[in-house]
Coordinates of C-alpha atoms and ligand atoms in Angstrom, one line a residue:
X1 CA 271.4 77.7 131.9
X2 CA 272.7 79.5 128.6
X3 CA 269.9 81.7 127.3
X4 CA 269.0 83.4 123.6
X5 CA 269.3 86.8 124.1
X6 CA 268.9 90.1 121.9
X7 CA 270.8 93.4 121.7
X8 CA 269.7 96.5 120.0
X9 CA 272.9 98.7 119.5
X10 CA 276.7 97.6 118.9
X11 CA 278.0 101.0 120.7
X12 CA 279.9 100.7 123.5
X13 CA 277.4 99.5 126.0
X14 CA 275.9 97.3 123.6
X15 CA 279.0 95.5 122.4
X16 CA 281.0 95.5 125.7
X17 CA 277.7 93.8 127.6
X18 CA 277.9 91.4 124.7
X19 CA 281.1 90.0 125.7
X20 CA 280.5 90.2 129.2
X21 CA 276.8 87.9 128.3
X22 CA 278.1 85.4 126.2
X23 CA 281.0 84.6 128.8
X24 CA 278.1 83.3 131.3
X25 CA 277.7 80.8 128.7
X26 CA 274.7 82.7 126.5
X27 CA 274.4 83.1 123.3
X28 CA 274.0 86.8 121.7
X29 CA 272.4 88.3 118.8
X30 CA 272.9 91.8 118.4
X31 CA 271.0 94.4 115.9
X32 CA 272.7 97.6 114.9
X33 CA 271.3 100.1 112.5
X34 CA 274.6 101.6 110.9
X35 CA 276.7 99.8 108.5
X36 CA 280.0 97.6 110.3
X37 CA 281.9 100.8 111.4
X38 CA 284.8 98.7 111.0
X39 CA 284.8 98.2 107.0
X40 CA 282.8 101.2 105.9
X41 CA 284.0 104.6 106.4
X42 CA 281.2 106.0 108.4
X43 CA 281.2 108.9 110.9
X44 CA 282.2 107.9 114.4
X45 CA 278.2 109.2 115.1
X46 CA 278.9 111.9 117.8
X47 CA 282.0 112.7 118.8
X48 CA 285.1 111.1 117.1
X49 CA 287.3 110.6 120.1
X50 CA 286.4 110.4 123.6
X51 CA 288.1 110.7 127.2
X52 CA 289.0 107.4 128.9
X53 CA 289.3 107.5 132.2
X54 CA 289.2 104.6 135.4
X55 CA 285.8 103.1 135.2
X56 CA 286.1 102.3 131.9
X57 CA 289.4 101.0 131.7
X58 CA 288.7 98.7 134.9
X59 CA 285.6 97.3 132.7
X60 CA 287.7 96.8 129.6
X61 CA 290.6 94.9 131.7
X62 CA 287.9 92.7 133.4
X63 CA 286.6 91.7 129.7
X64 CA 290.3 91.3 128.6
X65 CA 290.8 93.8 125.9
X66 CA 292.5 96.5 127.4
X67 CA 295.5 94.9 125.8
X68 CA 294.4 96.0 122.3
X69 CA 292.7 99.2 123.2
X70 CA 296.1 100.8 124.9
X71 CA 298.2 101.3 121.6
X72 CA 295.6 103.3 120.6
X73 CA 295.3 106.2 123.7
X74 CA 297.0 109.3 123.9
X75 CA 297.2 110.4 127.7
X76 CA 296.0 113.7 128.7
X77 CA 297.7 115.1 132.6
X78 CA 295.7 117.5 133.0
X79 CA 293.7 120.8 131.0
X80 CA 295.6 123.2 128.9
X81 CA 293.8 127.0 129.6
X82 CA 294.3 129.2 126.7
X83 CA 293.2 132.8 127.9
X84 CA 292.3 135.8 125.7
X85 CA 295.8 136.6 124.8
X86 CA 296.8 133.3 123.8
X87 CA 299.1 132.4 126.9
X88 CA 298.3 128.8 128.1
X89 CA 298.8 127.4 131.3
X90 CA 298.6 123.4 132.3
X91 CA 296.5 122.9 135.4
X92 CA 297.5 118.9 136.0
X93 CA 294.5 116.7 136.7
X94 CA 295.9 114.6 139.7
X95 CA 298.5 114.6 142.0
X96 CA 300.1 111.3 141.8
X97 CA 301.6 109.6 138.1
X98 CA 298.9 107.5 137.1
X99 CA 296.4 110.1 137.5
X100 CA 295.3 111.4 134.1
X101 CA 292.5 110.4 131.4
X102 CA 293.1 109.1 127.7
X103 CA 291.8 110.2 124.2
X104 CA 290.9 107.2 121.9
X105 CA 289.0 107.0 118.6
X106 CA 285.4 106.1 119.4
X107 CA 285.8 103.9 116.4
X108 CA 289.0 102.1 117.5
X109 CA 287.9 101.3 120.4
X110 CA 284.0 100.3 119.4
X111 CA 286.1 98.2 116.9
X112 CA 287.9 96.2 119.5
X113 CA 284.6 95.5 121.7
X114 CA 282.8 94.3 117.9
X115 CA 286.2 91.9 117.0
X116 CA 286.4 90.6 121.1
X117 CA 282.6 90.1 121.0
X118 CA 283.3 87.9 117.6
X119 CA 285.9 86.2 119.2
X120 CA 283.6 84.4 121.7
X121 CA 282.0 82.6 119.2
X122 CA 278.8 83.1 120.8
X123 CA 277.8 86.2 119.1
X124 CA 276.5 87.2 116.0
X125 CA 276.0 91.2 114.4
X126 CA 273.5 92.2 112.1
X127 CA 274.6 95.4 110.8
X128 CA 272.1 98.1 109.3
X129 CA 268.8 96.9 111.5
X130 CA 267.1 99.5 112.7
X131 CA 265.0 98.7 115.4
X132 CA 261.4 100.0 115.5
X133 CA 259.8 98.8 118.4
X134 CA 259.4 95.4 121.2
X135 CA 256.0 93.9 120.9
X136 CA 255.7 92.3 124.2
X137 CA 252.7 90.3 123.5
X138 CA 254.0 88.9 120.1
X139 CA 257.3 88.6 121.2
X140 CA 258.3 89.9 118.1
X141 CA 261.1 92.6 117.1
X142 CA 260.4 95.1 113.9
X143 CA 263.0 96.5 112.0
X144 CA 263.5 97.9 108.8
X145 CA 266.7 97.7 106.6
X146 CA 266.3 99.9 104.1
X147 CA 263.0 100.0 102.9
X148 CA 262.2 96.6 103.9
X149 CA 260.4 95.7 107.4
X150 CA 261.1 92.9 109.2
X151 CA 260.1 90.8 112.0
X152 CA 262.1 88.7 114.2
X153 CA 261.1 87.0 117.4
X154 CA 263.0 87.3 120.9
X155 CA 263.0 86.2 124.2
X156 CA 264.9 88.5 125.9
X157 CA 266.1 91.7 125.1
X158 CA 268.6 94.6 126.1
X159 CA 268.5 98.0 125.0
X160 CA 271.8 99.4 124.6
X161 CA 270.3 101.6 121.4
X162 CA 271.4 105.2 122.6
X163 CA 269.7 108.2 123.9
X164 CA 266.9 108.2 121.1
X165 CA 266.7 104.6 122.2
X166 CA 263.8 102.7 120.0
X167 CA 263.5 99.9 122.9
X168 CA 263.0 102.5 125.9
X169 CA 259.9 103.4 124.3
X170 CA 258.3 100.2 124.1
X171 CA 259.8 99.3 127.6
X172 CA 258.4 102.6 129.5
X173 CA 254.8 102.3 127.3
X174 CA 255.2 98.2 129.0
X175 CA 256.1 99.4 132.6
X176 CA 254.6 102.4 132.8
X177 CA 257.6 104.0 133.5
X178 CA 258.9 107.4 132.7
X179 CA 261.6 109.5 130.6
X180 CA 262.8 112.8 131.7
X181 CA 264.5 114.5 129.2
X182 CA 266.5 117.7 130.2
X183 CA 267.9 119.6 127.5
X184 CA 271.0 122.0 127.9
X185 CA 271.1 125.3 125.8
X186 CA 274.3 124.8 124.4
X187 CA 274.6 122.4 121.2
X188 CA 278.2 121.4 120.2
X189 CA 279.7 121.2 116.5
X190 CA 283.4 118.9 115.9
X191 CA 286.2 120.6 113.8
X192 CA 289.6 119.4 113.1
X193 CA 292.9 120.9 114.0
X194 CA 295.1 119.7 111.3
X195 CA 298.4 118.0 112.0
X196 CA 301.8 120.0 110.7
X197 CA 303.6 119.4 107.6
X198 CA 305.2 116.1 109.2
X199 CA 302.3 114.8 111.2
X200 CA 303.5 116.8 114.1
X201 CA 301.3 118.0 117.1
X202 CA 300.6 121.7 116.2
X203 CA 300.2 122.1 120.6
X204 CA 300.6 120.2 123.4
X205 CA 300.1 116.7 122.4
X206 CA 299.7 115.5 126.3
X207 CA 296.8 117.5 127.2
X208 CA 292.5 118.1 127.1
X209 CA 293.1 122.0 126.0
X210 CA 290.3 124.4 126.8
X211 CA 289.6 127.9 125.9
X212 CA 287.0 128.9 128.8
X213 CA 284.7 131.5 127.8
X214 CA 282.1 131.1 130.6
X215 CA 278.5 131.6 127.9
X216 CA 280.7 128.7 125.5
X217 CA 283.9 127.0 125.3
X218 CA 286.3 125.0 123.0
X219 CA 288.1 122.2 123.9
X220 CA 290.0 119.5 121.9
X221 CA 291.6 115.9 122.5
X222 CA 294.4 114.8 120.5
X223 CA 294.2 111.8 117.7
X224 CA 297.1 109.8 116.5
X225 CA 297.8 111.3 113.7
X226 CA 298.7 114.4 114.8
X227 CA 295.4 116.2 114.8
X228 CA 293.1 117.3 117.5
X229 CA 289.6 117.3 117.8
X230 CA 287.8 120.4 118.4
X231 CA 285.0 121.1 119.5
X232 CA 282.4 124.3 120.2
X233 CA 280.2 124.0 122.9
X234 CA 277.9 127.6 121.9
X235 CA 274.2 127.9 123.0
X236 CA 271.8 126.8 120.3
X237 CA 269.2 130.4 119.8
X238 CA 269.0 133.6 120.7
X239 CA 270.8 136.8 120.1
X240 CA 274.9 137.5 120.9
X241 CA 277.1 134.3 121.0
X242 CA 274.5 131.5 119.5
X243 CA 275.0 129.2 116.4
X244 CA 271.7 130.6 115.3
X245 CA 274.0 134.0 114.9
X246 CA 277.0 132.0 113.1
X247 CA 275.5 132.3 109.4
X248 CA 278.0 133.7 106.9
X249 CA 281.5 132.8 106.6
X250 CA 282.6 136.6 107.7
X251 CA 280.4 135.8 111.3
X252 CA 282.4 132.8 111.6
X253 CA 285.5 134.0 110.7
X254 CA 284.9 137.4 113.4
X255 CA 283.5 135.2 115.7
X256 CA 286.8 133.0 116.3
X257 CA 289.2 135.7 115.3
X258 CA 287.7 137.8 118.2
X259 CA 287.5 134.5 120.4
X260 CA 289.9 132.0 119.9
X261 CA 292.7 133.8 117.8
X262 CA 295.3 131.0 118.5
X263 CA 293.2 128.4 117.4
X264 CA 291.8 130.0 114.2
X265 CA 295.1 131.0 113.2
X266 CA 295.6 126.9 112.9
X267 CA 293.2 125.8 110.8
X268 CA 293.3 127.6 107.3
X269 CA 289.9 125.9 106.7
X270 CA 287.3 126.9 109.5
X271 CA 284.7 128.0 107.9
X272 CA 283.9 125.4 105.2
X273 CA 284.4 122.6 108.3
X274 CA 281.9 124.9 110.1
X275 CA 279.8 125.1 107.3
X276 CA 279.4 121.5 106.4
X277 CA 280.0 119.6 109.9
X278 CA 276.4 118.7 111.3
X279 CA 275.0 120.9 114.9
X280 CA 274.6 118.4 117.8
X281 CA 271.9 119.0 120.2
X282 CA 272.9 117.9 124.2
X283 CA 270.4 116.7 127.0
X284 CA 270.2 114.8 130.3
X285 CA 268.5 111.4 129.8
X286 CA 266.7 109.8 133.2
X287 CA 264.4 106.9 132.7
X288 CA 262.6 105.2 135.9
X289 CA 261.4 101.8 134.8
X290 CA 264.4 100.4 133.2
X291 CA 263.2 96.8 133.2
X292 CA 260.0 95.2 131.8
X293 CA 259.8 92.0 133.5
X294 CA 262.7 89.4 133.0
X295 CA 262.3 90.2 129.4
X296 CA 263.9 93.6 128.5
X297 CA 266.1 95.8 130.0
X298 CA 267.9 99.1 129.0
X299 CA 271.5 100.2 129.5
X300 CA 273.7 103.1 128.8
X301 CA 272.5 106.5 127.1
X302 CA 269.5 104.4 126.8
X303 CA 268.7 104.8 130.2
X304 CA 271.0 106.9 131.8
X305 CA 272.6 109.4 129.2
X306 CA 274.7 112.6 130.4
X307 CA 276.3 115.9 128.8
X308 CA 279.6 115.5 127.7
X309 CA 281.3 118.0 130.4
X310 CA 282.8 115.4 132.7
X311 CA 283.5 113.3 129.7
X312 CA 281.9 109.7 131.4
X313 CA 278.9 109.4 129.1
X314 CA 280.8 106.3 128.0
X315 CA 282.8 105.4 131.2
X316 CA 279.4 105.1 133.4
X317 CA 277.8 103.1 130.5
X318 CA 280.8 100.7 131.0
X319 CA 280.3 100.9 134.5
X320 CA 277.0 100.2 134.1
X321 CA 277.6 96.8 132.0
X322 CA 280.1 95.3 134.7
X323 CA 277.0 95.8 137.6
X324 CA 274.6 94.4 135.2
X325 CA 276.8 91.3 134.8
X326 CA 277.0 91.1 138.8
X327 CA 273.5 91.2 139.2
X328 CA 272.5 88.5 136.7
X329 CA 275.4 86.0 138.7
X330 CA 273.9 87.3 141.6
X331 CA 270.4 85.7 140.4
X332 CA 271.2 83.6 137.4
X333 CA 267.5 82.0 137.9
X334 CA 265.4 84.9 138.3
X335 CA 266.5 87.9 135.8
X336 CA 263.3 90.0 136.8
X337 CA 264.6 90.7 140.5
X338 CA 268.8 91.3 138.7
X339 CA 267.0 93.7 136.6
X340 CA 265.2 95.2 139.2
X341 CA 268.0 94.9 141.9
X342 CA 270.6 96.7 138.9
X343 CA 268.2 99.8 139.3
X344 CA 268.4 100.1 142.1
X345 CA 271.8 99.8 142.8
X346 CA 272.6 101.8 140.0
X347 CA 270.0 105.0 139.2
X348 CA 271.5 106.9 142.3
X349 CA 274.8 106.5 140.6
X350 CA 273.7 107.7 137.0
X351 CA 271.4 110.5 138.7
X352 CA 274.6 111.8 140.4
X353 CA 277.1 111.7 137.4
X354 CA 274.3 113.2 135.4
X355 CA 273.9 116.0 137.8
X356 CA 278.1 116.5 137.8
X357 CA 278.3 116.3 134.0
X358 CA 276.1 119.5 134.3
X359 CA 278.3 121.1 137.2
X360 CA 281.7 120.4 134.9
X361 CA 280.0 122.7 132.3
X362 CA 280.5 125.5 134.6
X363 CA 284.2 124.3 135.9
X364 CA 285.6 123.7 132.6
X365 CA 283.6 127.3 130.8
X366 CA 284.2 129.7 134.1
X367 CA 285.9 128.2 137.0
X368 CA 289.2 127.3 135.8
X369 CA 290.1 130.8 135.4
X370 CA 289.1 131.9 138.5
X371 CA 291.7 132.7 140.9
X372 CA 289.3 131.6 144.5
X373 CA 289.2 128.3 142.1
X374 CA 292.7 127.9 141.4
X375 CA 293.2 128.3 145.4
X376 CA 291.2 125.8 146.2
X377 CA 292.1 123.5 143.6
X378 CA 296.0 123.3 144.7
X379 CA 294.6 123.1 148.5
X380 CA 292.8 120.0 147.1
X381 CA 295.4 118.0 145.7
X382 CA 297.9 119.1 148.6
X383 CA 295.4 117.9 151.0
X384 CA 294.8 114.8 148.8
X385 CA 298.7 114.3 149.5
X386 CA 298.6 114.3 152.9
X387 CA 295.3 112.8 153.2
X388 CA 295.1 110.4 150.4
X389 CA 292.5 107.9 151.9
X390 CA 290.3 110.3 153.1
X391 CA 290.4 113.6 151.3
X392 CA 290.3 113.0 147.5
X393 CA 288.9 115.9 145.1
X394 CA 285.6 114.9 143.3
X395 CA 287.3 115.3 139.8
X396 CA 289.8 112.3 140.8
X397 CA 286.7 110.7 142.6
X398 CA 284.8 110.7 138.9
X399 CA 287.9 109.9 137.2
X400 CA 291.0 107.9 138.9
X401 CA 288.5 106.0 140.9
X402 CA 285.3 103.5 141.3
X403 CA 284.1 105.0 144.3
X404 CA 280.3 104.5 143.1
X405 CA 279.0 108.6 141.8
X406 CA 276.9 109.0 144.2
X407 CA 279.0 108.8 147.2
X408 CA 281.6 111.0 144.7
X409 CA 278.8 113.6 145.1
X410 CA 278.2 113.9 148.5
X411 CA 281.6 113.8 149.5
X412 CA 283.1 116.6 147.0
X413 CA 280.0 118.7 148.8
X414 CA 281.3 117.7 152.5
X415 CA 284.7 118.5 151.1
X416 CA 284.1 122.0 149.1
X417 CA 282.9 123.4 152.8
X418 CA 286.5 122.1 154.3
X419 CA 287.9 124.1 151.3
X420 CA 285.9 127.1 151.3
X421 CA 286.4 127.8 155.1
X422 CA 290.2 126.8 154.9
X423 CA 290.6 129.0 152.0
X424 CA 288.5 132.2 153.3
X425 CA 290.7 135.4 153.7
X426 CA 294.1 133.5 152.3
X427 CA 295.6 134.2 148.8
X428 CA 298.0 131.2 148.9
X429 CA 298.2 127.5 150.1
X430 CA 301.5 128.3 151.9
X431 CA 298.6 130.0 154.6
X432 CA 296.7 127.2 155.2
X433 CA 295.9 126.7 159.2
X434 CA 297.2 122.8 158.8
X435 CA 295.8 121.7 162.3
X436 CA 292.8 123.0 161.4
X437 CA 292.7 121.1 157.8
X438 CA 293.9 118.2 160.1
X439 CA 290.6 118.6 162.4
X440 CA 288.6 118.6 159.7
X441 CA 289.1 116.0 157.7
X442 CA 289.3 113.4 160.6
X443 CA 285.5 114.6 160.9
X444 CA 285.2 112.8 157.4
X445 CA 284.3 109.2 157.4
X446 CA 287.2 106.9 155.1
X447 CA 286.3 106.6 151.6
X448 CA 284.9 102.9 150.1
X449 CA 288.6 101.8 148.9
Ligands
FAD1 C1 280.2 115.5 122.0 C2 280.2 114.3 122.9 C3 281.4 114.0 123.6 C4 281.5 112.9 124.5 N1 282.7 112.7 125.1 C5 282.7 111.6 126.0 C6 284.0 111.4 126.7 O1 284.9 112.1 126.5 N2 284.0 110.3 127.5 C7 282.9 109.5 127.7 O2 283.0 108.6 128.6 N3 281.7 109.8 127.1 C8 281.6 110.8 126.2 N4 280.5 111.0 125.6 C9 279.3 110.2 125.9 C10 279.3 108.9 125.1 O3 279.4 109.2 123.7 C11 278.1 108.0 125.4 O4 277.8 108.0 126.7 C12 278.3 106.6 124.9 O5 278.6 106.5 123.5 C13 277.1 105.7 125.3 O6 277.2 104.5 124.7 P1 275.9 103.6 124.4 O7 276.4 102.4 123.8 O8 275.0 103.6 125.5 O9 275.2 104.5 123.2 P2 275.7 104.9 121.8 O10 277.1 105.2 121.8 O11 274.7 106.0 121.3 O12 275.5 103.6 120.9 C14 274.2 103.2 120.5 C15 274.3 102.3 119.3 O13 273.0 101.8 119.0 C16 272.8 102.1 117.6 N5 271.3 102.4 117.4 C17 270.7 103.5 117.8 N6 269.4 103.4 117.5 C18 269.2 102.1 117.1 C19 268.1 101.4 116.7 N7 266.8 101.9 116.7 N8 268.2 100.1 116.2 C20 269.5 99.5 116.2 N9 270.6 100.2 116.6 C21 270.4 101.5 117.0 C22 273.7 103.3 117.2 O14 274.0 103.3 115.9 C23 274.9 103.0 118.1 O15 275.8 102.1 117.5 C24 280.4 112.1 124.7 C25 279.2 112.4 124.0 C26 279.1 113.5 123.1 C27 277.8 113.8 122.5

């Protein structure tokens, strides 16, 4: 039976669970607070361009738009490391062709979910509503535009409103659920890599670069017009290293001289973009109680929100629309047990890629210049090779795959102890005990295909 239903949020969960809603036949209003990001020139919100990888781009082919969002990605094979003295060095994120991860403009790709979500005919946007609250006993919605207030009455509604998520609130206060939020030291700030005088990529166009400095790191994703996306991952406070020490222009300017010399040395204006581009703040969302009743439900950051390390904030929140949808066909008469059973099925999942996102920091800041690292890294994607069904590294299990997180999780731990002991006393792959490896991995069960 079609249904009225309510979204607060036109992000990326928000819009793509749109589309997937009003193809079972319902018919969806959704409730944004910014302007339409697609005629008003407002900031992406927090990060201009994100990594695409798998799980999202199996959720955008099953609603049909992948189509229009591949013109606008710019793959990445792997991380570019940029040591101290400015040498680089590509470490490749997969060992087969189709295994590497996309930058894309948050906005050109929210864009394409808002126009596809249109293009049902089913769905209707309200743009600067900010939502204020659920009133479950009214059945009434408050928002205000500006300085007005306003009430509108639901039936059902899904809160898709991000990690400061207005609708969690009056869900958990509903359910008597609870929010545990766990926030990282580090905050992050964008900055731009200009293009060249003709547009051109100033370095490697092809690749996420990094410049690991274990305490905080740098990374940037390319855009298409030549430019790259940069951005400081620094710990908040405190003395040595810290934005809170990043004042004057002359601490800035020492600060990336002494740091990231080959970067600096790029972009003439550093510290007028450091100066005026906004400090974001990073934590771990976990909600328990994501449902209230068969009448509200929350999705995405609003429920399950991660740091940015293993870049699936996004990709999860996807992931997480396409099992929503599963669940309500699974029991299109009784939305209270989907919700419930979506849970579930799912919070194991979100707990597990939250908990990796944290682990990445450490990979992407530290381990990537390690040499016992770099050992076991090769050893992983040779063993991957020969073992493709059974042994698969946990990046390409996060990223090239849909093996659900959690099983991701406890199989990268199995498989770090085959790597550890295979790699103990050796400098190379080339002395690798293969029959061992061999006995080893047939002790591992086969992966979910
Ligand atoms: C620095 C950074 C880098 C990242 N990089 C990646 C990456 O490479 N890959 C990846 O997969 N993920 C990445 N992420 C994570 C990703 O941005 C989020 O996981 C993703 O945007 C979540 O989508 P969402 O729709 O749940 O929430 P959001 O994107 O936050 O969307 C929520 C929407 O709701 C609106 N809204 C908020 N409050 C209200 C309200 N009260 N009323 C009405 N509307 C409201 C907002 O304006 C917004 O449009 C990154 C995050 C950060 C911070």
């Amino acid at each position: 039976m079609s249904k009225r239903l309510t979204i607060i949020g036109a992000g990326p969960a928000g819009s793509m669970l749109s589309i997937l809603l009003a193809r079972q036949g319902h018919t969806v209003t959704i409730y944004e607070s910014r302007p339409d990001m697609r005629i008003t020139d407002i900031s992406a919100g927090r990060s201009i361009n994100l990594a695409l990888a798998t799980r999202g781009i199996e959720a955008l082919k099953a609603i049909g738009v992948m189509e229009e969002v591949e013109p606008s990605l710019i793959p990445m094979y792997g991380r570019m490391i940029h040591d101290e003295d400015g040498q680089t060095s590509l470490q490749t994120y997969g060992s087969r062709p189709h295994e590497y991860i996309s930058s894309v403009s948050r906005t050109a790709l929210n864009s394409v979910l808002l126009d596809a979500a249109e293009a049902t005919g089913r769905v209707t946007i309200h743009f600067d509503m900010r939502c204020r609250g659920v009133d479950f006993d009214q059945n009434l919605l408050t928002f205000t535009r500006g300085e007005e207030t306003v009430e509108v009455p639901f039936v059902m509604v899904f809160g898709t409103d991000g990690s400061a998520s207005a609708v969690r609130e009056s869900v958990l206060e509903a359910n008597g659920g609870q929010l545990t939020l766990e926030p990282l030291v580090h905050g992050y700030k964008e900055l731009t890599l200009p293009a060249g005088p003709h547009g051109e990529f100033l370095i490697e166009r092809a690749a996420l670069h990094i410049w690991p400095h274990k305490d905080f790191m740098l990374i940037a994703l390319p855009d298409p017009d030549g430019s790259f996306t940069v951005t400081i991952y620094l710990p908040v406070e405190g003395p040595g290293n810290t934005f809170e020490q990043l004042v004057t222009d002359e601490q800035v300017t020492d600060f990336f001289a002494q740091h990231f010399a080959d970067f600096a040395a790029l972009a003439p204006d550093l510290t007028a973009q450091f100066a005026a581009n906004p400090l974001g703040l990073l934590a771990t969302v976990r909600t328990t109680g994501w449902a209230f009743q068969d009448r509200a439900v929350l999705l995405g950051d609003a429920s399950h929100g991660v740091v940015p390390f293993h870049g699936q904030g996004m990709n999860a929140a996807f992931e997480s629309c396409i099992e929503l949808d599963r669940f309500l066909k699974e029991h299109p008469d009784d939305w209270a047990t989907a919700f419930a059973a979506f849970e579930q099925s799912r919070k194991p999942d979100t707990d597990a890629i939250a908990d990796m996102a944290v682990d990445n920091y450490v990979e992407m800041s530290t381990s990537v210049v390690d040499e016992r690292y770099v050992l076991k890294r090769a050893l992983a994607l040779e063993m991957e090779k020969r073992w493709p069904e059974t042994f698969v590294p946990r990046y390409g299990m996060v990223m090239f795959s849909t093996v659900p997180y959690a099983v991701a999780q406890s199989r990268a731990r199995a498989q770090g102890k085959i790597l550890d002991q295979l790699t103990a006393g050796i400098a190379t792959v080339d002395e690798v005990c293969w029959e061992t490896a061999a006995a080893l991995v047939a002790d591992l069960e086969p992966l979910p295909s």
